[in-house]
Amino acid sequence: MTEFSWKIGGEAGYGIMTSGLIFGKAFVKSGLFAFDTNEYPSLIRGGHNTYTVRVCDEPIFSHSKKIDILVALTKLAVEKHKDEISENGFIIFDQSVFSVSNEEVRDDINLVPIPLTEIATKSGGQAIMRNNVAIGASFALVDYNFEHLVDTINGIFGGKKGEDIAKTNINVAREGYNYVERNFPKFLRSIKISAKKFAKRMYIIGNEAISLGAIRAGCKFYSAYPMTPASSILHFLSSKENDYNIIVKQTEDEIAAIHMAIGASFAGVRSMTGTSGGGFSLMTEALGLAALTETPLVVVLAQRPGPSTGMPTHTEQGDLKFAINASNGEFPRVVVAPGDANECFYETFNAFNIAEKYQIPVIVLTDKFLAESHSTIDPFLSKQLKIDRGMLLTDEKAKQIKDYKRYENTATGVSYRSIPSQIAMFKAATDEHDEYGRLSEEQSDRITQMDKRFRKFKVLESEIDGIKIYGDDDADITIISWGSTKGPILEAMKIFAKKGVKVCFIQVLYLMPFPTTKMKLLIEKRKNKIIIENNKTAQLASLIKEHTGMDIDYKILKYDGRPFTPEDIYEKIDEVLTFAKL
Amino acid sequence: MPSFEELTTKERPTWCPGCGDWGILTALKKALVEINAEPTKTVVVAGIGCSGHLPQWINTFGFHSLHGRALPVAQAIKLSNHELNVIAVGGDGDGYGIGMGHFIHAMRRNVNVKYIVHDNQIYGLTTGQASPTSEKGFKTKSTPHGLIEEPVNPIALALATDCSFVARGFAGDVPHLVKLIVQAINHKGFALIDVLQPCVTFNYLNTFEYFYRRIYKLEESGHDTSNKEIAFQKAFEWGEKIPIGLFYKKERKTYEDELPQISKEPLIKQKIDNVDISQLIEEFC
Ligand SMILES: Cc1ncc(C[n+]2csc(CCOP(=O)(O)OP(=O)(O)O)c2C)c(N)n1
Ligand code: SF4
Ligand SMILES: [Mg+2]
């Protein structure tokens, strides 16, 4: 396995995000695997932004701690990240703006001073294209075909409108490449990497995968209020609204967003809303409205550190119990937490089927790390997916029903759903009601309807397999986790494998209904059960205790707003287990 | 097409005898008969309050949503199937208090839904607290020493927000209200009808008597419904004389008109079984 990591750091407004994307995508286009993650403060200019891309000739699932090439657009980037640089790693920095010496960093580090800004402006670009000079220069350090970069830039800026921009960007990058070739011949192509076997793959972030899943599921209505890290769903779907005939509505607030999604669904259209914790707080009352009226609903909750506004542009898994318990009263819902972009796509697609089949709210729970990180995955197998609209009535079927009861007390708890314009009229009622949907406060109606709604859950529990297992069955260590920690955990398992330690990883994909039976069976006889969560209070561990009565041996938690790296996980596990042996 | 009886439910409303809500329900049903509305293609969406119970007692599709949230639900229903006739109803607390944000945005958005506000200047269902339209000094359960705030002026607010149809009705004059509702439904765009609706149980001030003595009809006073400036002047007329009728009307493109997504057929009619996303997948490769 050959790999290297690259990081670019500078002020917000330097165009770092696009540069990072270009860099990673260029490698994916040639059959390599890339994973990226970005870090940026909640402001538009200034501050410190970074974008890290890890490239490998085998599948990878997260970034890693060490970086081999640091592109520093500011001196601050050097100071902040010099300790992350691997032995004999490189720092490319903007000589037009500042200088760096080996005394300031480490002797083994190879310094590559380049007048980035100057080259950018001299070769016909603007100062902001200094990034592209740096990308060109970075490519010179890697044994890699420059033409892939050209392809990628064309792809990103290309089309008729962007032709000139693409051309300038390519020229500027080529100048960067040439500069290294002329001035640092000994560094040329010092990082060797090449694709083992070419295959066409996608380079995509979680939010885009969710959007594709929704489009494939026939989502026709998306209403949302901007909130990081959910906003890119709004942006992506808006950009496709005319190609796929989707009404994408930016609303006055999240309360309107969720009510609109409910209204659209009531009218018979598949709909979705998306937000982060603060917006979800505003949506909670309506979550119950969807539940009581049994209107199908898909809500994406992309977590960020709270409480309150918290750390708007960072990551955390602090809303698990909130998602499970949000809203007053008791009602069934589904909470699914994809762990990677692939699951974002397929589980979002499934979410629409589940929501309609069971006529309940489904929450797709992600976080900033998953929502905004690119990973390299096989193209989605979208042809095989089947839409299931459950007991939604066709016009024909509606005509045959006599004495229509929208909330009929059926064996599965699910009842026929008609939509306006069909002959089977009903009223969706936010108050408790009888089988027809008429308001009722009778004890018998209350019990019947509560039991009806919860009966669906029993069926659901038997249909959903909420757990995925990776690694060895007879493992020394069992890791249990959920959501975006999956990537770093899978990577940490590679490190353990090298050391000959057997690890098993239990990923809880569906948190509600909780996979109690399977979880019990799985963890009963295991030793060294370790929970890993990107939060302060080990919410999954507490759910496991609640549902199975079992305790977790060790908890590894991180709540600094940053995702785990594989190394973090490896080291922390090593630490607790050594400690345990003492 | 429906008869008045067909629109009438077996269950009788549970409103207090003499409440203005009865008149509004009657007027709405009569208006639907007059415009030949198909009950199955009509959706009445409500918020929460005494007013919010209305959909229960009219034989059409209905959506009884949350307190203050009738408008977002109603707009989305219309956008999803613009062949439907969508009418939102709610109270003054519902629309001008907790739902005020949605109200303003619905007006600027101009989705073709009709909004009938049962404006009784009180919170009825919660047994008589001050509402956003209660008059200054009004003593209620929650304002025993008299309300300090000035009331919201929904008509002026609607005019300021460029609402495309702004009217006020009176629950005590059903034939007049029927006309207003018919006009509103025939108007292409968002329409507000603020209905003076005496709450006979909790509002001792703004009674039927109170309004009978004060109201006059704009259409009988030669009012020009295309003149916004005069409409504004009329909007602030409240005291000895209170105008009812159509204040202002303007042809504006509806939100739906601007959506190419639904220019051929309503969203609801578009097939979703096999959406081809291969092009999108390609974009990410
Ligand atoms: C979020 C929320 N807050 C409070 C209530 C309690 N509540 C029900 S109706 C109502 C006010 C009703 O007043 P109005 O909207 O004017 O309707 P009316 O009963 O006068 O027709 C309130 C506060 C509620 N149902 N939901
Ligand atoms: S409380 Fe007032 S508004 Fe409510 S039904 Fe009785 S009279 Fe009507
Ligand atoms: Mg009221």
PDB file of C-alpha atoms in Angstrom, chain A residues 363-567:
ATOM      1  CA  ILE A 363     -34.354  10.936  10.387  1.00  0.00           C
ATOM      2  CA  VAL A 364     -31.111  10.585   8.459  1.00  0.00           C
ATOM      3  CA  LEU A 365     -28.465  11.471  10.997  1.00  0.00           C
ATOM      4  CA  THR A 366     -25.071  12.623   9.758  1.00  0.00           C
ATOM      5  CA  ASP A 367     -22.482  15.162  10.832  1.00  0.00           C
ATOM      6  CA  LYS A 368     -20.182  17.745   9.358  1.00  0.00           C
ATOM      7  CA  PHE A 369     -17.321  15.296   8.869  1.00  0.00           C
ATOM      8  CA  LEU A 370     -19.463  12.957   6.785  1.00  0.00           C
ATOM      9  CA  ALA A 371     -21.547  15.671   5.142  1.00  0.00           C
ATOM     10  CA  GLU A 372     -18.583  17.601   3.743  1.00  0.00           C
ATOM     11  CA  SER A 373     -15.749  15.103   3.265  1.00  0.00           C
ATOM     12  CA  HIS A 374     -15.060  13.605  -0.143  1.00  0.00           C
ATOM     13  CA  SER A 375     -14.405   9.923  -0.423  1.00  0.00           C
ATOM     14  CA  THR A 376     -13.748   7.611  -3.334  1.00  0.00           C
ATOM     15  CA  ILE A 377     -16.438   5.038  -3.933  1.00  0.00           C
ATOM     16  CA  ASP A 378     -17.772   2.816  -6.687  1.00  0.00           C
ATOM     17  CA  PRO A 379     -20.494   4.374  -8.817  1.00  0.00           C
ATOM     18  CA  PHE A 380     -23.901   3.879  -7.232  1.00  0.00           C
ATOM     19  CA  LEU A 381     -25.851   0.907  -8.508  1.00  0.00           C
ATOM     20  CA  SER A 382     -28.992   2.893  -8.990  1.00  0.00           C
ATOM     21  CA  LYS A 383     -30.795   0.754 -11.553  1.00  0.00           C
ATOM     22  CA  GLN A 384     -31.541  -2.050  -9.126  1.00  0.00           C
ATOM     23  CA  LEU A 385     -33.288   0.193  -6.606  1.00  0.00           C
ATOM     24  CA  LYS A 386     -37.036  -0.222  -6.225  1.00  0.00           C
ATOM     25  CA  ILE A 387     -39.494   2.401  -5.098  1.00  0.00           C
ATOM     26  CA  ASP A 388     -42.028   1.164  -2.568  1.00  0.00           C
ATOM     27  CA  ARG A 389     -44.866   3.520  -1.816  1.00  0.00           C
ATOM     28  CA  GLY A 390     -46.520   1.193   0.635  1.00  0.00           C
ATOM     29  CA  MET A 391     -50.232   1.634   1.137  1.00  0.00           C
ATOM     30  CA  LEU A 392     -50.549   4.807  -0.888  1.00  0.00           C
ATOM     31  CA  LEU A 393     -53.790   4.453  -2.822  1.00  0.00           C
ATOM     32  CA  THR A 394     -53.981   4.634  -6.577  1.00  0.00           C
ATOM     33  CA  ASP A 395     -56.943   6.535  -7.997  1.00  0.00           C
ATOM     34  CA  GLU A 396     -58.447   3.229  -9.111  1.00  0.00           C
ATOM     35  CA  LYS A 397     -58.087   1.564  -5.762  1.00  0.00           C
ATOM     36  CA  ALA A 398     -59.421   4.634  -3.982  1.00  0.00           C
ATOM     37  CA  LYS A 399     -62.638   4.377  -5.977  1.00  0.00           C
ATOM     38  CA  GLN A 400     -63.243   0.829  -4.789  1.00  0.00           C
ATOM     39  CA  ILE A 401     -63.007   1.648  -1.094  1.00  0.00           C
ATOM     40  CA  LYS A 402     -66.284   2.118   0.682  1.00  0.00           C
ATOM     41  CA  ASP A 403     -66.420   3.726   4.074  1.00  0.00           C
ATOM     42  CA  TYR A 404     -62.818   4.894   3.919  1.00  0.00           C
ATOM     43  CA  LYS A 405     -60.987   4.958   7.221  1.00  0.00           C
ATOM     44  CA  ARG A 406     -57.664   6.739   6.883  1.00  0.00           C
ATOM     45  CA  TYR A 407     -56.496   5.571  10.303  1.00  0.00           C
ATOM     46  CA  GLU A 408     -57.940   2.094  10.173  1.00  0.00           C
ATOM     47  CA  ASN A 409     -56.715  -0.126  12.960  1.00  0.00           C
ATOM     48  CA  THR A 410     -54.958  -2.757  10.843  1.00  0.00           C
ATOM     49  CA  ALA A 411     -52.859  -5.767  11.775  1.00  0.00           C
ATOM     50  CA  THR A 412     -49.629  -4.067  10.729  1.00  0.00           C
ATOM     51  CA  GLY A 413     -50.625  -0.683  12.022  1.00  0.00           C
ATOM     52  CA  VAL A 414     -50.298   0.757   8.512  1.00  0.00           C
ATOM     53  CA  SER A 415     -53.492   1.943   6.825  1.00  0.00           C
ATOM     54  CA  TYR A 416     -54.398   3.064   3.301  1.00  0.00           C
ATOM     55  CA  ARG A 417     -53.358   6.590   2.509  1.00  0.00           C
ATOM     56  CA  SER A 418     -55.290   8.617  -0.008  1.00  0.00           C
ATOM     57  CA  ILE A 419     -54.253  11.962  -1.402  1.00  0.00           C
ATOM     58  CA  PRO A 420     -56.279  15.058  -2.278  1.00  0.00           C
ATOM     59  CA  SER A 421     -58.194  14.716  -5.548  1.00  0.00           C
ATOM     60  CA  GLN A 422     -58.934  11.055  -4.818  1.00  0.00           C
ATOM     61  CA  ILE A 423     -62.418  10.026  -3.929  1.00  0.00           C
ATOM     62  CA  ALA A 424     -61.428   8.720  -0.498  1.00  0.00           C
ATOM     63  CA  MET A 425     -61.494  11.948   1.471  1.00  0.00           C
ATOM     64  CA  PHE A 426     -60.152  12.376   4.958  1.00  0.00           C
ATOM     65  CA  LYS A 427     -58.806  14.916   7.363  1.00  0.00           C
ATOM     66  CA  ALA A 428     -55.298  14.729   8.662  1.00  0.00           C
ATOM     67  CA  ALA A 429     -55.636  15.695  12.260  1.00  0.00           C
ATOM     68  CA  THR A 430     -53.011  16.944  14.639  1.00  0.00           C
ATOM     69  CA  ASP A 431     -55.311  16.082  17.505  1.00  0.00           C
ATOM     70  CA  GLU A 432     -55.914  12.500  18.525  1.00  0.00           C
ATOM     71  CA  HIS A 433     -58.598  11.023  16.358  1.00  0.00           C
ATOM     72  CA  ASP A 434     -60.676   7.984  15.543  1.00  0.00           C
ATOM     73  CA  GLU A 435     -60.158   5.676  12.595  1.00  0.00           C
ATOM     74  CA  TYR A 436     -61.784   8.153  10.221  1.00  0.00           C
ATOM     75  CA  GLY A 437     -59.545  10.979  11.332  1.00  0.00           C
ATOM     76  CA  ARG A 438     -62.245  12.747  13.331  1.00  0.00           C
ATOM     77  CA  LEU A 439     -61.018  14.386  16.509  1.00  0.00           C
ATOM     78  CA  SER A 440     -61.613  12.170  19.488  1.00  0.00           C
ATOM     79  CA  GLU A 441     -60.652  12.263  23.117  1.00  0.00           C
ATOM     80  CA  GLU A 442     -62.286   8.945  23.919  1.00  0.00           C
ATOM     81  CA  GLN A 443     -60.054   6.607  25.884  1.00  0.00           C
ATOM     82  CA  SER A 444     -60.739   3.743  23.501  1.00  0.00           C
ATOM     83  CA  ASP A 445     -59.803   5.766  20.412  1.00  0.00           C
ATOM     84  CA  ARG A 446     -56.679   7.009  22.114  1.00  0.00           C
ATOM     85  CA  ILE A 447     -55.540   3.519  22.999  1.00  0.00           C
ATOM     86  CA  THR A 448     -56.453   2.108  19.586  1.00  0.00           C
ATOM     87  CA  GLN A 449     -54.550   4.806  17.727  1.00  0.00           C
ATOM     88  CA  MET A 450     -51.498   4.753  19.999  1.00  0.00           C
ATOM     89  CA  ASP A 451     -51.297   0.981  19.666  1.00  0.00           C
ATOM     90  CA  LYS A 452     -51.856   1.203  15.924  1.00  0.00           C
ATOM     91  CA  ARG A 453     -48.970   3.611  15.501  1.00  0.00           C
ATOM     92  CA  PHE A 454     -46.647   1.588  17.660  1.00  0.00           C
ATOM     93  CA  ARG A 455     -47.635  -1.689  15.991  1.00  0.00           C
ATOM     94  CA  LYS A 456     -45.797  -0.524  12.877  1.00  0.00           C
ATOM     95  CA  PHE A 457     -42.657  -0.535  14.904  1.00  0.00           C
ATOM     96  CA  LYS A 458     -42.867  -4.241  15.585  1.00  0.00           C
ATOM     97  CA  VAL A 459     -43.001  -4.946  11.845  1.00  0.00           C
ATOM     98  CA  LEU A 460     -40.204  -2.489  11.223  1.00  0.00           C
ATOM     99  CA  GLU A 461     -37.983  -4.109  13.821  1.00  0.00           C
ATOM    100  CA  SER A 462     -38.233  -7.431  12.066  1.00  0.00           C
ATOM    101  CA  GLU A 463     -37.542  -5.889   8.653  1.00  0.00           C
ATOM    102  CA  ILE A 464     -34.558  -3.707   9.389  1.00  0.00           C
ATOM    103  CA  ASP A 465     -31.133  -5.081  10.062  1.00  0.00           C
ATOM    104  CA  GLY A 466     -29.635  -2.263  12.041  1.00  0.00           C
ATOM    105  CA  ILE A 467     -26.128  -3.586  12.531  1.00  0.00           C
ATOM    106  CA  LYS A 468     -23.125  -4.124  10.276  1.00  0.00           C
ATOM    107  CA  ILE A 469     -20.076  -6.085  11.368  1.00  0.00           C
ATOM    108  CA  TYR A 470     -16.496  -5.779  10.180  1.00  0.00           C
ATOM    109  CA  GLY A 471     -13.361  -7.712  11.105  1.00  0.00           C
ATOM    110  CA  ASP A 472     -12.716 -10.874  13.058  1.00  0.00           C
ATOM    111  CA  ASP A 473     -15.333 -12.793  14.928  1.00  0.00           C
ATOM    112  CA  ASP A 474     -12.854 -14.043  17.502  1.00  0.00           C
ATOM    113  CA  ALA A 475     -11.404 -10.617  18.047  1.00  0.00           C
ATOM    114  CA  ASP A 476      -9.423  -9.417  21.035  1.00  0.00           C
ATOM    115  CA  ILE A 477     -11.092  -6.038  20.825  1.00  0.00           C
ATOM    116  CA  THR A 478     -14.664  -5.143  19.882  1.00  0.00           C
ATOM    117  CA  ILE A 479     -15.285  -1.593  18.781  1.00  0.00           C
ATOM    118  CA  ILE A 480     -18.850  -0.335  18.784  1.00  0.00           C
ATOM    119  CA  SER A 481     -19.754   2.904  17.098  1.00  0.00           C
ATOM    120  CA  TRP A 482     -22.170   4.701  14.788  1.00  0.00           C
ATOM    121  CA  GLY A 483     -22.106   7.294  12.019  1.00  0.00           C
ATOM    122  CA  SER A 484     -19.065   8.985  10.582  1.00  0.00           C
ATOM    123  CA  THR A 485     -16.543   7.434  12.963  1.00  0.00           C
ATOM    124  CA  LYS A 486     -16.803   4.375  10.720  1.00  0.00           C
ATOM    125  CA  GLY A 487     -14.081   5.603   8.343  1.00  0.00           C
ATOM    126  CA  PRO A 488     -11.404   6.345  10.945  1.00  0.00           C
ATOM    127  CA  ILE A 489     -12.280   3.080  12.736  1.00  0.00           C
ATOM    128  CA  LEU A 490     -11.845   1.004   9.573  1.00  0.00           C
ATOM    129  CA  GLU A 491      -8.507   2.717   9.039  1.00  0.00           C
ATOM    130  CA  ALA A 492      -7.445   2.111  12.642  1.00  0.00           C
ATOM    131  CA  MET A 493      -8.263  -1.563  12.094  1.00  0.00           C
ATOM    132  CA  LYS A 494      -5.664  -1.608   9.332  1.00  0.00           C
ATOM    133  CA  ILE A 495      -3.083  -0.420  11.842  1.00  0.00           C
ATOM    134  CA  PHE A 496      -4.140  -3.106  14.329  1.00  0.00           C
ATOM    135  CA  ALA A 497      -3.976  -5.747  11.586  1.00  0.00           C
ATOM    136  CA  LYS A 498      -0.366  -4.809  10.887  1.00  0.00           C
ATOM    137  CA  LYS A 499       0.413  -5.365  14.556  1.00  0.00           C
ATOM    138  CA  GLY A 500      -1.389  -8.678  14.534  1.00  0.00           C
ATOM    139  CA  VAL A 501      -4.223  -7.572  16.823  1.00  0.00           C
ATOM    140  CA  LYS A 502      -7.651  -8.908  15.908  1.00  0.00           C
ATOM    141  CA  VAL A 503     -10.379  -6.325  15.993  1.00  0.00           C
ATOM    142  CA  CYS A 504     -14.098  -6.513  15.386  1.00  0.00           C
ATOM    143  CA  PHE A 505     -16.183  -3.458  14.630  1.00  0.00           C
ATOM    144  CA  ILE A 506     -19.921  -3.301  15.223  1.00  0.00           C
ATOM    145  CA  GLN A 507     -21.471  -0.433  13.334  1.00  0.00           C
ATOM    146  CA  VAL A 508     -24.952   0.538  14.478  1.00  0.00           C
ATOM    147  CA  LEU A 509     -26.609   1.804  11.322  1.00  0.00           C
ATOM    148  CA  TYR A 510     -30.163   2.040  12.652  1.00  0.00           C
ATOM    149  CA  LEU A 511     -30.382   3.615  16.078  1.00  0.00           C
ATOM    150  CA  MET A 512     -34.153   3.507  16.105  1.00  0.00           C
ATOM    151  CA  PRO A 513     -35.693   0.978  16.181  1.00  0.00           C
ATOM    152  CA  PHE A 514     -32.714  -0.113  18.227  1.00  0.00           C
ATOM    153  CA  PRO A 515     -31.313  -3.502  17.144  1.00  0.00           C
ATOM    154  CA  THR A 516     -31.604  -4.852  20.660  1.00  0.00           C
ATOM    155  CA  THR A 517     -31.646  -8.594  20.043  1.00  0.00           C
ATOM    156  CA  LYS A 518     -28.750  -8.603  17.652  1.00  0.00           C
ATOM    157  CA  MET A 519     -26.706  -6.277  19.809  1.00  0.00           C
ATOM    158  CA  LYS A 520     -27.248  -8.483  22.843  1.00  0.00           C
ATOM    159  CA  LEU A 521     -26.183 -11.599  21.009  1.00  0.00           C
ATOM    160  CA  LEU A 522     -23.167  -9.897  19.550  1.00  0.00           C
ATOM    161  CA  ILE A 523     -21.675  -8.376  22.639  1.00  0.00           C
ATOM    162  CA  GLU A 524     -22.722 -10.822  25.326  1.00  0.00           C
ATOM    163  CA  LYS A 525     -19.563 -12.882  25.333  1.00  0.00           C
ATOM    164  CA  ARG A 526     -17.093 -10.344  24.156  1.00  0.00           C
ATOM    165  CA  LYS A 527     -14.261  -8.878  26.096  1.00  0.00           C
ATOM    166  CA  ASN A 528     -12.723  -5.448  25.645  1.00  0.00           C
ATOM    167  CA  LYS A 529     -15.816  -3.744  24.327  1.00  0.00           C
ATOM    168  CA  ILE A 530     -14.904  -0.226  23.381  1.00  0.00           C
ATOM    169  CA  ILE A 531     -17.323   2.501  22.399  1.00  0.00           C
ATOM    170  CA  ILE A 532     -16.054   5.240  20.123  1.00  0.00           C
ATOM    171  CA  GLU A 533     -18.095   8.381  19.756  1.00  0.00           C
ATOM    172  CA  ASN A 534     -17.549  11.932  18.646  1.00  0.00           C
ATOM    173  CA  ASN A 535     -19.318  13.314  21.708  1.00  0.00           C
ATOM    174  CA  LYS A 536     -18.872  13.963  25.415  1.00  0.00           C
ATOM    175  CA  THR A 537     -21.380  11.617  27.006  1.00  0.00           C
ATOM    176  CA  ALA A 538     -21.197   8.333  25.063  1.00  0.00           C
ATOM    177  CA  GLN A 539     -24.793   8.432  23.939  1.00  0.00           C
ATOM    178  CA  LEU A 540     -24.667   5.111  22.110  1.00  0.00           C
ATOM    179  CA  ALA A 541     -23.212   3.413  25.176  1.00  0.00           C
ATOM    180  CA  SER A 542     -26.135   4.707  27.158  1.00  0.00           C
ATOM    181  CA  LEU A 543     -28.595   3.428  24.546  1.00  0.00           C
ATOM    182  CA  ILE A 544     -26.961   0.019  24.662  1.00  0.00           C
ATOM    183  CA  LYS A 545     -27.316  -0.006  28.417  1.00  0.00           C
ATOM    184  CA  GLU A 546     -30.923   1.099  28.134  1.00  0.00           C
ATOM    185  CA  HIS A 547     -31.876  -1.561  25.619  1.00  0.00           C
ATOM    186  CA  THR A 548     -29.678  -4.509  26.539  1.00  0.00           C
ATOM    187  CA  GLY A 549     -28.768  -3.811  30.150  1.00  0.00           C
ATOM    188  CA  MET A 550     -25.130  -4.312  29.233  1.00  0.00           C
ATOM    189  CA  ASP A 551     -22.191  -2.149  30.111  1.00  0.00           C
ATOM    190  CA  ILE A 552     -19.418  -1.114  27.786  1.00  0.00           C
ATOM    191  CA  ASP A 553     -15.890  -1.672  29.087  1.00  0.00           C
ATOM    192  CA  TYR A 554     -14.186   1.398  27.692  1.00  0.00           C
ATOM    193  CA  LYS A 555     -15.275   4.659  26.169  1.00  0.00           C
ATOM    194  CA  ILE A 556     -13.184   6.670  23.783  1.00  0.00           C
ATOM    195  CA  LEU A 557     -14.764  10.050  23.268  1.00  0.00           C
ATOM    196  CA  LYS A 558     -13.813  13.155  21.383  1.00  0.00           C
ATOM    197  CA  TYR A 559     -15.684  16.423  21.607  1.00  0.00           C
ATOM    198  CA  ASP A 560     -13.218  19.054  20.422  1.00  0.00           C
ATOM    199  CA  GLY A 561     -15.192  19.662  17.258  1.00  0.00           C
ATOM    200  CA  ARG A 562     -12.792  17.585  15.168  1.00  0.00           C
ATOM    201  CA  PRO A 563     -13.187  14.105  13.739  1.00  0.00           C
ATOM    202  CA  PHE A 564     -11.078  11.187  14.972  1.00  0.00           C
ATOM    203  CA  THR A 565      -8.024  10.248  12.975  1.00  0.00           C
ATOM    204  CA  PRO A 566      -7.197   6.536  12.671  1.00  0.00           C
ATOM    205  CA  GLU A 567      -4.059   7.182  14.700  1.00  0.00           C
TER     206      GLU A 567
END
